[in-house]
Short mmCIF file of C-alpha atoms and ligand atoms in Angstrom, two decimals:
data_model
loop_
_atom_site.label_atom_id
_atom_site.label_comp_id
_atom_site.label_asym_id
_atom_site.label_seq_id
_atom_site.Cartn_x
_atom_site.Cartn_y
_atom_site.Cartn_z
CA MET S 278 84.35 65.14 35.27
CA ALA S 279 82.17 62.38 36.55
CA PHE S 280 78.51 63.30 36.33
CA LEU S 281 76.65 63.65 39.60
CA ARG S 282 72.97 62.99 39.51
CA MET S 283 70.00 62.16 41.66
CA PRO S 284 67.66 60.51 42.42
CA GLY S 285 69.34 57.39 43.74
CA ILE S 286 67.59 54.25 44.86
CA LYS S 287 64.87 53.50 47.37
CA VAL S 288 66.05 51.26 50.18
CA PRO S 289 63.97 49.98 53.12
CA HIS S 290 64.28 52.48 55.99
CA ARG S 291 64.02 50.15 59.01
CA LYS S 292 64.44 53.09 61.40
CA HIS S 293 63.06 51.06 64.30
CA THR S 294 65.05 52.92 66.95
CA ALA S 295 64.27 56.52 65.93
CA ALA S 296 61.99 57.08 68.93
CA MET S 297 64.37 55.43 71.39
CA ALA S 298 66.41 57.85 73.47
CA PRO S 299 69.95 56.53 73.83
CA ILE S 300 70.96 54.78 77.03
CA ARG S 301 74.49 55.21 78.43
CA ILE S 302 76.01 51.77 79.09
CA PRO S 303 78.01 51.06 82.27
CA ALA S 304 81.80 51.13 81.84
CA PRO S 305 82.91 47.92 80.10
CA GLU S 306 85.68 45.89 81.77
CA GLU S 307 88.16 47.09 79.19
CA VAL S 308 88.28 49.26 76.10
CA CYS S 309 90.54 48.92 73.09
CA ILE S 310 91.20 52.35 71.60
CA PRO S 311 92.89 52.40 68.18
CA LEU S 312 95.35 55.25 67.60
CA SER S 313 94.12 55.61 64.04
CA MET S 314 90.37 56.10 63.97
CA HIS S 315 90.59 58.84 61.38
CA ILE S 316 91.79 59.40 57.85
CA GLY S 317 95.46 60.47 57.95
CA ALA S 318 98.46 59.92 60.24
CA PRO S 319 97.97 57.80 63.38
CA ALA S 320 98.16 59.54 66.74
CA VAL S 321 101.38 59.05 68.77
CA PRO S 322 100.99 57.43 72.22
CA THR S 323 101.77 59.52 75.30
CA VAL S 324 101.04 56.77 77.87
CA LYS S 325 102.83 53.56 78.81
CA ILE S 326 101.79 50.23 80.28
CA ASN S 327 100.49 50.48 83.88
CA ASP S 328 99.82 54.23 83.64
CA LYS S 329 96.62 55.33 85.40
CA VAL S 330 94.32 57.34 83.13
CA LYS S 331 91.03 59.20 83.50
CA VAL S 332 88.22 59.95 81.05
CA GLY S 333 89.18 62.71 78.63
CA GLN S 334 92.93 62.45 79.26
CA VAL S 335 95.09 62.55 76.14
CA ILE S 336 96.57 59.08 75.56
CA ALA S 337 98.01 59.91 72.13
CA GLN S 338 98.95 63.22 70.51
CA ALA S 339 98.02 64.09 66.96
CA GLY S 340 100.57 62.83 64.41
CA ASN S 341 101.99 65.06 61.71
CA GLY S 342 99.63 66.77 59.28
CA LEU S 343 96.22 65.19 58.91
CA SER S 344 95.67 63.77 62.40
CA VAL S 345 93.89 64.24 65.74
CA PRO S 346 94.68 63.34 69.35
CA VAL S 347 93.06 60.36 71.07
CA HIS S 348 91.64 60.46 74.62
CA ALA S 349 90.91 57.84 77.27
CA SER S 350 87.23 56.89 77.27
CA VAL S 351 87.22 55.19 80.68
CA SER S 352 89.24 55.67 83.86
CA GLY S 353 91.59 52.83 84.74
CA THR S 354 94.99 51.35 83.90
CA VAL S 355 96.77 51.00 80.57
CA LYS S 356 97.20 47.22 80.27
CA ARG S 357 98.84 46.75 76.88
CA PHE S 358 99.30 47.92 73.33
CA GLU S 359 97.62 45.70 70.77
CA GLU S 360 98.01 45.41 67.00
CA MET S 361 94.63 45.15 65.31
CA ASN S 362 93.15 45.15 61.83
CA THR S 363 90.67 47.92 61.11
CA ALA S 364 87.51 47.39 59.10
CA SER S 365 89.33 48.79 56.08
CA ASN S 366 92.08 46.20 56.57
CA LYS S 367 94.79 48.48 57.93
CA THR S 368 96.94 47.26 60.82
CA VAL S 369 96.92 49.84 63.62
CA THR S 370 98.09 50.01 67.22
CA ALA S 371 95.44 50.21 69.92
CA VAL S 372 95.72 51.07 73.62
CA VAL S 373 93.90 48.62 75.89
CA ILE S 374 92.67 50.20 79.13
CA GLN S 375 91.29 48.13 81.98
CA SER S 376 88.44 50.10 83.47
CA ASP S 377 88.20 50.78 87.21
CA GLY S 378 84.45 51.20 86.72
CA LEU S 379 84.50 54.74 88.14
CA MET S 380 84.46 56.77 84.89
CA GLU S 381 86.41 59.51 86.69
CA LEU S 382 86.92 62.64 84.63
CA SER S 383 90.45 63.88 83.97
CA GLU S 384 91.58 67.06 85.78
CA ASP S 385 92.90 68.18 82.37
CA ILE S 386 89.37 68.83 81.16
CA ALA S 387 88.92 72.59 80.84
CA VAL S 388 86.82 74.89 78.68
CA PRO S 389 89.10 75.97 75.80
CA ASP S 390 90.01 79.61 75.32
CA VAL S 391 88.46 80.35 71.92
CA THR S 392 88.66 83.92 70.73
CA ASP S 393 89.01 83.77 66.95
CA LEU S 394 88.89 81.43 63.97
CA GLU S 395 92.39 80.11 64.57
CA SER S 396 91.76 79.21 68.22
CA PHE S 397 88.37 77.73 67.23
CA VAL S 398 90.00 75.39 64.67
CA ASP S 399 92.67 74.45 67.21
CA ALA S 400 89.98 73.63 69.78
CA VAL S 401 88.24 71.33 67.29
CA LYS S 402 91.60 69.57 66.79
CA GLN S 403 92.32 69.23 70.53
CA ALA S 404 88.83 67.73 71.00
CA GLY S 405 89.88 64.85 68.73
CA ILE S 406 86.79 65.36 66.59
CA VAL S 407 86.45 63.64 63.21
CA GLY S 408 83.49 63.36 60.83
CA LEU S 409 81.00 61.41 62.92
CA GLY S 410 78.73 60.41 60.06
CA GLY S 411 81.20 57.61 59.35
CA ALA S 412 83.78 59.42 57.19
CA ALA S 413 86.20 60.02 60.12
CA PHE S 414 87.99 62.86 58.33
CA PRO S 415 89.67 65.18 60.88
CA THR S 416 87.13 68.00 61.28
CA TRP S 417 89.70 70.69 62.09
CA VAL S 418 91.22 70.21 58.62
CA LYS S 419 87.83 70.76 56.98
CA LEU S 420 87.29 73.90 59.10
CA ASN S 421 90.82 75.24 58.65
CA ILE S 422 89.84 77.80 56.01
CA LYS S 423 92.22 80.71 55.83
CA ASP S 424 89.76 83.04 54.10
CA ALA S 425 86.40 82.62 55.84
CA SER S 426 84.76 85.02 53.34
CA LYS S 427 84.86 82.12 50.84
CA VAL S 428 82.16 80.32 52.83
CA GLU S 429 78.73 80.90 51.29
CA GLU S 430 76.78 78.00 52.71
CA ILE S 431 77.24 75.63 55.60
CA VAL S 432 75.31 72.40 54.98
CA LEU S 433 74.52 70.30 58.05
CA ASN S 434 74.16 66.68 57.09
CA GLY S 435 71.16 65.22 58.90
CA ALA S 436 70.12 62.99 56.00
CA GLU S 437 71.02 59.66 57.60
CA CYS S 438 70.01 57.79 54.45
CA GLU S 439 71.31 54.33 55.44
CA PRO S 440 68.73 51.80 56.69
CA TYR S 441 68.54 51.18 60.46
CA ILE S 442 70.81 54.04 61.67
CA THR S 443 69.12 56.68 63.85
CA SER S 444 72.00 58.09 65.90
CA ASP S 445 72.10 61.39 63.96
CA THR S 446 68.32 61.67 64.13
CA ARG S 447 68.61 61.39 67.91
CA THR S 448 70.98 64.37 67.94
CA PHE S 449 68.05 66.64 66.96
CA PHE S 450 65.98 65.30 69.89
CA ASP S 451 68.63 64.83 72.58
CA ARG S 452 71.35 67.37 71.84
CA GLY S 453 69.32 70.33 70.59
CA ASP S 454 71.11 72.87 72.82
CA GLU S 455 74.51 71.69 71.63
CA LEU S 456 73.37 71.73 68.03
CA VAL S 457 72.14 75.33 68.32
CA TYR S 458 75.36 76.41 70.08
CA GLY S 459 77.47 74.66 67.45
CA VAL S 460 75.60 76.30 64.57
CA GLU S 461 75.80 79.74 66.21
CA THR S 462 79.56 79.26 66.63
CA LEU S 463 79.98 78.29 62.98
CA ILE S 464 77.98 81.39 61.96
CA LYS S 465 80.16 83.54 64.22
CA TYR S 466 83.47 82.41 62.72
CA TYR S 467 82.52 81.84 59.06
CA SER S 468 79.65 84.33 58.45
CA PRO S 469 77.99 82.17 55.76
CA LYS S 470 75.06 83.58 53.78
CA LYS S 471 73.04 80.68 55.09
CA VAL S 472 73.15 77.46 57.04
CA ILE S 473 71.13 74.64 55.51
CA ILE S 474 70.06 71.76 57.73
CA ALA S 475 69.38 68.93 55.31
CA ILE S 476 67.05 66.16 56.49
CA GLU S 477 65.29 63.45 54.47
CA ASN S 478 61.49 63.57 54.32
CA ASN S 479 61.14 60.24 56.16
CA LYS S 480 62.19 61.95 59.41
CA GLN S 481 59.23 64.24 60.06
CA GLU S 482 59.81 64.46 63.83
CA ALA S 483 63.44 65.50 63.30
CA ILE S 484 62.31 68.10 60.75
CA LYS S 485 59.77 69.54 63.23
CA THR S 486 62.38 69.56 66.01
CA ALA S 487 65.01 71.26 63.84
CA ARG S 488 62.48 73.93 62.78
CA LYS S 489 61.65 74.63 66.43
CA LEU S 490 65.32 74.74 67.47
CA PHE S 491 66.19 77.33 64.84
CA ALA S 492 62.93 79.32 64.74
CA GLY S 493 63.86 83.00 64.68
CA ASN S 494 67.35 82.48 63.26
CA ASP S 495 67.01 83.97 59.77
CA LYS S 496 70.30 82.45 58.57
CA VAL S 497 69.27 78.86 59.24
CA PHE S 498 66.98 76.92 56.89
CA VAL S 499 65.70 73.41 57.30
CA GLN S 500 65.69 71.80 53.89
CA VAL S 501 63.61 68.68 53.39
CA LEU S 502 65.10 66.27 50.87
CA PRO S 503 63.60 63.17 49.22
CA SER S 504 64.54 59.99 51.06
CA VAL S 505 66.62 58.38 48.38
CA TYR S 506 69.91 56.63 48.85
CA PRO S 507 72.74 57.88 48.92
CA GLN S 508 71.31 61.31 49.79
CA GLY S 509 73.78 61.66 52.71
CA GLY S 510 76.90 61.22 50.53
CA GLU S 511 78.78 64.52 50.88
CA LYS S 512 78.81 65.56 47.23
CA VAL S 513 75.30 64.26 46.66
CA LEU S 514 74.02 66.23 49.66
CA ILE S 515 75.78 69.43 48.60
CA TYR S 516 74.18 69.12 45.17
CA SER S 517 70.72 68.42 46.62
CA ALA S 518 70.94 71.27 49.14
CA THR S 519 72.65 73.97 47.04
CA LYS S 520 72.58 72.72 43.41
CA LYS S 521 76.35 73.19 43.39
CA ILE S 522 78.55 70.47 41.90
CA VAL S 523 81.89 69.90 43.59
CA PRO S 524 84.23 69.31 40.62
CA GLU S 525 86.42 66.25 40.49
CA GLY S 526 89.57 66.67 42.57
CA LYS S 527 88.11 69.71 44.36
CA LEU S 528 86.77 70.22 47.86
CA PRO S 529 83.38 71.57 48.95
CA ILE S 530 85.06 74.84 49.98
CA ASP S 531 86.11 75.33 46.34
CA VAL S 532 82.41 75.93 45.63
CA GLY S 533 81.94 77.95 48.83
CA VAL S 534 80.48 75.16 50.97
CA ILE S 535 81.33 73.57 54.30
CA ALA S 536 79.45 70.29 54.72
CA ILE S 537 79.41 68.88 58.23
CA ASN S 538 77.49 66.16 60.00
CA VAL S 539 74.95 67.23 62.68
CA THR S 540 76.44 65.06 65.43
CA THR S 541 79.90 66.43 64.66
CA VAL S 542 78.54 69.95 65.26
CA ALA S 543 77.07 68.83 68.59
CA ALA S 544 80.43 67.30 69.58
CA ILE S 545 82.21 70.58 68.79
CA ALA S 546 79.71 72.47 70.94
CA ARG S 547 80.18 70.06 73.85
CA TYR S 548 83.93 70.64 73.82
CA LEU S 549 83.56 74.41 73.58
CA LYS S 550 81.06 74.50 76.45
CA THR S 551 82.56 71.90 78.79
CA GLY S 552 86.06 70.95 77.59
CA GLN S 553 84.94 67.31 77.15
CA PRO S 554 86.69 65.83 74.14
CA LEU S 555 85.29 63.06 71.98
CA THR S 556 85.31 59.94 74.17
CA GLU S 557 81.90 58.37 73.55
CA LYS S 558 79.55 57.61 70.67
CA CYS S 559 75.83 57.13 70.25
CA VAL S 560 75.54 53.84 68.36
CA THR S 561 72.39 52.32 66.87
CA VAL S 562 72.29 48.58 67.63
CA ASP S 563 69.78 46.82 65.43
CA GLY S 564 69.21 44.03 62.93
CA SER S 565 67.23 40.80 62.85
CA ALA S 566 69.68 38.97 65.16
CA VAL S 567 69.56 41.58 67.97
CA LYS S 568 67.22 40.85 70.89
CA GLU S 569 66.53 44.47 71.94
CA PRO S 570 67.38 47.01 69.24
CA LYS S 571 68.23 50.37 70.79
CA ASN S 572 70.49 53.40 70.73
CA LEU S 573 73.37 53.17 73.19
CA ILE S 574 75.96 55.70 74.30
CA VAL S 575 79.20 53.76 74.59
CA PRO S 576 82.79 54.68 75.44
CA ILE S 577 84.95 54.69 72.31
CA GLY S 578 86.90 51.44 72.27
CA THR S 579 84.02 49.31 73.64
CA ARG S 580 84.16 45.95 71.90
CA ILE S 581 81.22 44.84 69.75
CA ARG S 582 80.39 41.94 72.11
CA ASP S 583 79.96 44.35 75.05
CA VAL S 584 77.75 46.64 72.98
CA ILE S 585 75.57 43.73 71.86
CA GLU S 586 75.30 42.47 75.45
CA ASN S 587 73.83 45.84 76.41
CA ALA S 588 71.19 45.35 73.73
CA GLY S 589 70.01 42.11 75.32
CA GLY S 590 72.38 39.89 73.34
CA TYR S 591 71.45 37.90 70.23
CA LYS S 592 68.13 36.22 69.64
CA CYS S 593 69.79 33.82 67.18
CA ASP S 594 73.27 33.19 65.81
CA PRO S 595 74.20 36.22 63.74
CA ALA S 596 75.13 35.39 60.15
CA LYS S 597 76.67 38.83 59.66
CA ILE S 598 77.78 41.66 61.95
CA ILE S 599 78.19 45.01 60.26
CA MET S 600 79.88 48.09 61.66
CA GLY S 601 77.94 50.96 60.12
CA GLY S 602 74.88 50.59 57.90
CA PRO S 603 74.13 47.69 55.56
CA MET S 604 74.94 49.76 52.46
CA MET S 605 78.30 51.30 53.36
CA GLY S 606 79.31 49.49 56.53
CA HIS S 607 82.00 46.87 56.91
CA THR S 608 81.32 43.24 57.78
CA MET S 609 83.24 42.35 60.94
CA PRO S 610 85.09 39.04 61.19
CA ASP S 611 84.52 38.82 64.97
CA GLU S 612 83.09 40.64 67.98
CA ASN S 613 86.42 41.85 69.32
CA HIS S 614 86.48 44.87 67.12
CA PRO S 615 85.97 48.12 69.06
CA VAL S 616 83.62 51.02 68.44
CA MET S 617 85.65 53.77 66.80
CA LYS S 618 85.04 57.51 66.45
CA GLY S 619 83.24 57.07 63.12
CA THR S 620 81.08 54.13 64.24
CA ASN S 621 77.40 55.06 64.22
CA ALA S 622 75.81 51.60 64.15
CA ILE S 623 76.31 47.92 64.80
CA ILE S 624 73.92 45.78 62.80
CA ALA S 625 73.68 42.02 63.43
CA LEU S 626 71.68 40.06 60.88
CA ASP S 627 70.17 36.57 61.01
CA GLY S 628 70.75 33.87 58.40
CA ARG S 629 68.03 35.17 56.10
CA ASP S 630 68.94 38.87 56.13
CA GLY S 631 72.68 38.29 56.38
CA ALA S 632 73.10 35.64 53.67
CA VAL S 633 75.71 36.66 51.13
CA PRO S 634 74.11 36.05 47.72
CA GLU S 635 76.09 33.89 45.35
CA GLU S 636 77.33 35.92 42.45
CA THR S 637 76.75 34.84 38.88
CA PRO S 638 78.53 36.10 35.73
CA CYS S 639 77.94 39.68 34.65
CA ILE S 640 75.26 39.90 31.96
CA ASN S 641 76.41 43.37 30.81
CA CYS S 642 73.02 44.89 31.58
CA GLY S 643 74.61 48.25 32.48
CA SER S 644 72.30 48.85 35.48
CA CYS S 645 75.23 49.46 37.82
CA ILE S 646 76.64 52.19 35.59
CA GLN S 647 73.25 53.77 34.98
CA ARG S 648 72.40 53.92 38.69
CA CYS S 649 75.81 54.96 40.03
CA PRO S 650 75.42 58.58 41.23
CA LEU S 651 78.80 59.32 39.62
CA ARG S 652 78.27 57.18 36.49
CA LEU S 653 81.33 55.11 37.26
CA ASP S 654 82.01 51.72 35.69
CA PRO S 655 82.16 48.99 38.39
CA PRO S 656 82.51 46.05 35.92
CA GLY S 657 85.39 47.96 34.32
CA PHE S 658 87.03 48.34 37.76
CA GLY S 659 86.69 44.59 38.30
CA LYS S 660 88.31 43.75 34.96
CA ALA S 661 91.18 46.21 35.45
CA TYR S 662 91.73 44.88 38.97
CA GLU S 663 91.90 41.29 37.76
CA MET S 664 94.32 42.33 34.99
CA LYS S 665 96.40 44.14 37.69
CA ASN S 666 96.19 47.30 35.64
CA PRO S 667 96.32 50.37 37.92
CA GLU S 668 96.74 52.76 34.95
CA GLU S 669 93.36 51.59 33.65
CA LEU S 670 91.86 51.97 37.15
CA GLU S 671 93.12 55.54 37.20
CA LYS S 672 91.56 56.23 33.78
CA LEU S 673 88.27 54.79 35.01
CA LYS S 674 88.49 57.09 38.09
CA VAL S 675 88.04 54.34 40.64
CA ASN S 676 89.28 56.77 43.30
CA LEU S 677 85.98 58.68 43.01
CA CYS S 678 83.96 55.66 44.12
CA MET S 679 82.32 56.53 47.45
CA GLU S 680 81.53 52.87 48.17
CA CYS S 681 77.85 53.68 48.47
CA GLY S 682 76.82 50.19 47.34
CA VAL S 683 74.14 51.32 44.85
CA CYS S 684 75.79 49.33 42.04
CA ALA S 685 75.77 46.08 44.04
CA TYR S 686 72.20 46.71 45.22
CA VAL S 687 70.81 46.96 41.67
CA CYS S 688 72.99 44.23 40.12
CA PRO S 689 70.77 41.31 38.95
CA ALA S 690 73.82 39.00 38.97
CA LYS S 691 74.50 39.86 42.63
CA ARG S 692 78.10 40.74 41.79
CA HIS S 693 80.17 41.73 44.84
CA LEU S 694 80.95 45.07 43.26
CA VAL S 695 81.73 47.18 46.34
CA GLN S 696 84.29 44.71 47.65
CA ARG S 697 86.02 44.75 44.26
CA ASN S 698 85.82 48.54 44.10
CA ARG S 699 87.58 48.70 47.49
CA LEU S 700 90.32 46.30 46.38
CA ALA S 701 90.74 48.25 43.14
CA LYS S 702 91.00 51.55 45.06
CA ASN S 703 93.69 50.01 47.28
CA MET S 704 95.58 48.78 44.24
CA LEU S 705 95.57 52.27 42.72
CA ARG S 706 96.56 53.87 46.04
CA GLU S 707 99.54 51.52 46.39
CA TYR S 708 100.56 52.12 42.78
CA LYS S 709 100.41 55.90 43.29
CA ALA S 710 102.41 55.66 46.51
CA LYS S 711 105.11 53.62 44.70
CA GLU S 712 105.06 56.08 41.79
CA GLY S 713 105.51 58.93 44.28
CA LYS S 714 108.50 57.18 45.88
CA ASN S 715 110.05 56.65 42.45
CA GLY S 716 109.67 60.37 41.76
CA LYS S 717 107.11 60.00 38.91
CA ALA S 718 104.16 61.61 40.69
S1 SF4 W 236 79.85 52.02 45.08
FE1 SF4 W 236 79.13 51.68 43.01
S2 SF4 W 236 77.41 53.09 42.76
FE2 SF4 W 236 78.56 53.81 44.54
S3 SF4 W 236 79.98 55.34 43.74
FE3 SF4 W 236 81.06 53.37 43.74
S4 SF4 W 236 80.74 52.54 41.70
FE4 SF4 W 236 79.21 54.16 41.99
S1 SF4 W 237 74.60 45.46 37.06
FE1 SF4 W 237 75.73 43.55 37.42
S2 SF4 W 237 75.22 42.28 35.67
FE2 SF4 W 237 74.65 44.39 35.12
S3 SF4 W 237 76.50 45.22 34.11
FE3 SF4 W 237 76.67 45.73 36.26
S4 SF4 W 237 77.87 44.04 37.12
FE4 SF4 W 237 77.11 43.34 35.17
#
């Protein structure tokens, strides 16, 4: 079993937008909504070209198994279906809707009838909710626990350990009622011994707010964690908050834990209270190339260029645009890419901050292995990848890599380790899929 340890590394916080309440942008001219914004099977379209749609209307049903439905985020007309590459280099179909500018709500929106655990899990699925901290794992699958008595702790992830991003922090300030309702609902259906709200110690205002919100609830504890990266990684957070280690190949529930992001809990509450599914995201827009860094509430499917325009545009040519944080986010090739369900930030960097350092040969210093929270072997992954050796990648457990970027951050040779780790993970995934088809798995 890979060894999990803390502390991680100190990274600059750059939480410039923490005190900025999010502003809802006007409806963009069009949105481009991918049918696969989650881990698992793509959703299946239920609309056709020229259909009129309204906000919250289902435009694609959940696919088989691990999947969620997708809803219109603006009112308007379905113009076309578009093939697009996601940040993780998958080709997916997207529905392009031309907005009528009215943001009319669908008549289908209705408060769900939730009476027990089963109907609660189904409601979370119908809301189209996925892990909003960036993981985009369908939340209903995580909550679909047949034996709720297994749940000992529910850990709310409010760590937000990546530089720049403050959208989860804003949830404590702006969506307190929803957060409380969401936590009370989780307590009602899972009866955990305790709920731990985990926040890093560099977010004192969020800590104070969370303590006020849950004062008097003797099941809820606000736990202050050191601000070290990657504190918000799911297994890292569970260890920090409960001292439980999720064994390799196991899920948090196998050690009695549900870990869930704070904004995801607020989204669940909104659906339960109002019937409004997930159609918009609070996105932190920041970085040295952005004129007016701020938090914006944008319809899902809004293209990067429209988001940036609502943050005053660029103050210089951006050298790099990242969807997500600078540690775990993906560099975008252009501004056409849309905001997806898991998008929590768009960071545009100038030539100095966004320069890609030239890599030099590995000097075998071992820093990357020593500082990896899972003690993985990134140089070993690179060698096995170059040798096209998926069996070796499997032995080295490349699949456990959470792409946190710590190895690349500490590497004195500036090796592009995370990119190679991603390629190596893909190689192993393809090899396993082929093995499965050949009946070996
Ligand atoms: S990105 Fe690097 S440090 Fe992070 S888990 Fe993967 S190998 Fe370890
Ligand atoms: S930190 Fe960089 S130079 Fe050192 S062993 Fe790892 S890859 Fe090589």
